[in-house]
C-alpha cells in the first residue's frame, strides 16, 4: 500500500496527497501524521488535496478527525487546494468539516497558519 508522504518545512508538516485515497490509506495517514506531529513538535499541518478528485463521506469525516487530532496535539490544520467538485460533494454529503480551516493554495495556507500563530501570540501577551 502506498503511504502519503509527510514533509517537514520549519515547524509545519506538509501532506500532499497524490494518490487515490482509500479507507485504509486514510487511516494510515491519520496514524502517521499524529506520530509525526508529536515527534517534530509541529505547530501546523497543511494537507494539500489539489490532486484529489473524488471524496466520500468516510474520507471527509477523516479529514475532520485528522484536524481534531492535530489540534489536540497543539497543531493547527489547514486543508488547501480543494477542487470545486470536492467542495460540492462534501456539502451534498452534509459534511461541513467543522473545525477544518481551508485555503485556496499552499501559499495561502502558510499565510493563514502564520496569521493564526500571530493572533495567538497577541492574545497570550494580553
Short mmCIF file of C-alpha atoms in Angstrom, two decimals, residues 58-109:
data_model
loop_
_atom_site.label_atom_id
_atom_site.label_comp_id
_atom_site.label_asym_id
_atom_site.label_seq_id
_atom_site.Cartn_x
_atom_site.Cartn_y
_atom_site.Cartn_z
CA UNK A 58 -15.58 8.44 5.19
CA UNK A 59 -12.68 10.43 3.73
CA UNK A 60 -14.45 13.70 4.50
CA UNK A 61 -15.00 12.67 8.13
CA UNK A 62 -11.40 11.51 8.40
CA UNK A 63 -10.11 14.93 7.28
CA UNK A 64 -12.12 16.47 10.10
CA UNK A 65 -10.81 13.80 12.50
CA UNK A 66 -7.20 14.43 11.46
CA UNK A 67 -7.69 18.14 12.11
CA UNK A 68 -9.21 17.43 15.54
CA UNK A 69 -6.35 15.10 16.48
CA UNK A 70 -3.77 17.65 15.36
CA UNK A 71 -5.49 20.35 17.44
CA UNK A 72 -5.34 18.06 20.47
CA UNK A 73 -1.59 17.76 19.80
CA UNK A 74 -1.24 21.59 19.60
CA UNK A 75 -1.05 21.91 15.80
CA UNK A 76 -3.49 23.77 13.56
CA UNK A 77 -4.60 22.00 10.37
CA UNK A 78 -5.36 23.70 7.09
CA UNK A 79 -6.68 21.89 4.02
CA UNK A 80 -5.54 23.52 0.79
CA UNK A 81 -6.24 23.04 -2.89
CA UNK A 82 -9.81 21.79 -2.64
CA UNK A 83 -11.39 21.46 -6.06
CA UNK A 84 -14.89 22.87 -6.54
CA UNK A 85 -16.29 19.40 -7.27
CA UNK A 86 -14.88 18.09 -3.98
CA UNK A 87 -16.35 21.03 -2.06
CA UNK A 88 -19.74 20.47 -3.70
CA UNK A 89 -19.63 16.75 -2.88
CA UNK A 90 -18.77 17.41 0.76
CA UNK A 91 -21.64 19.87 1.10
CA UNK A 92 -24.05 17.48 -0.62
CA UNK A 93 -22.98 14.74 1.80
CA UNK A 94 -23.74 17.10 4.67
CA UNK A 95 -20.09 17.33 5.73
CA UNK A 96 -19.14 20.88 6.62
CA UNK A 97 -15.75 19.76 8.01
CA UNK A 98 -16.32 21.74 11.18
CA UNK A 99 -13.08 22.89 12.71
CA UNK A 100 -11.14 22.44 9.48
CA UNK A 101 -9.70 25.63 8.06
CA UNK A 102 -9.24 25.84 4.31
CA UNK A 103 -7.20 27.92 1.89
CA UNK A 104 -7.11 28.02 -1.89
CA UNK A 105 -3.46 27.01 -2.24
CA UNK A 106 -0.31 26.17 -0.31
CA UNK A 107 0.93 29.77 -0.22
CA UNK A 108 -2.35 31.00 1.28
CA UNK A 109 -2.33 28.07 3.69
#
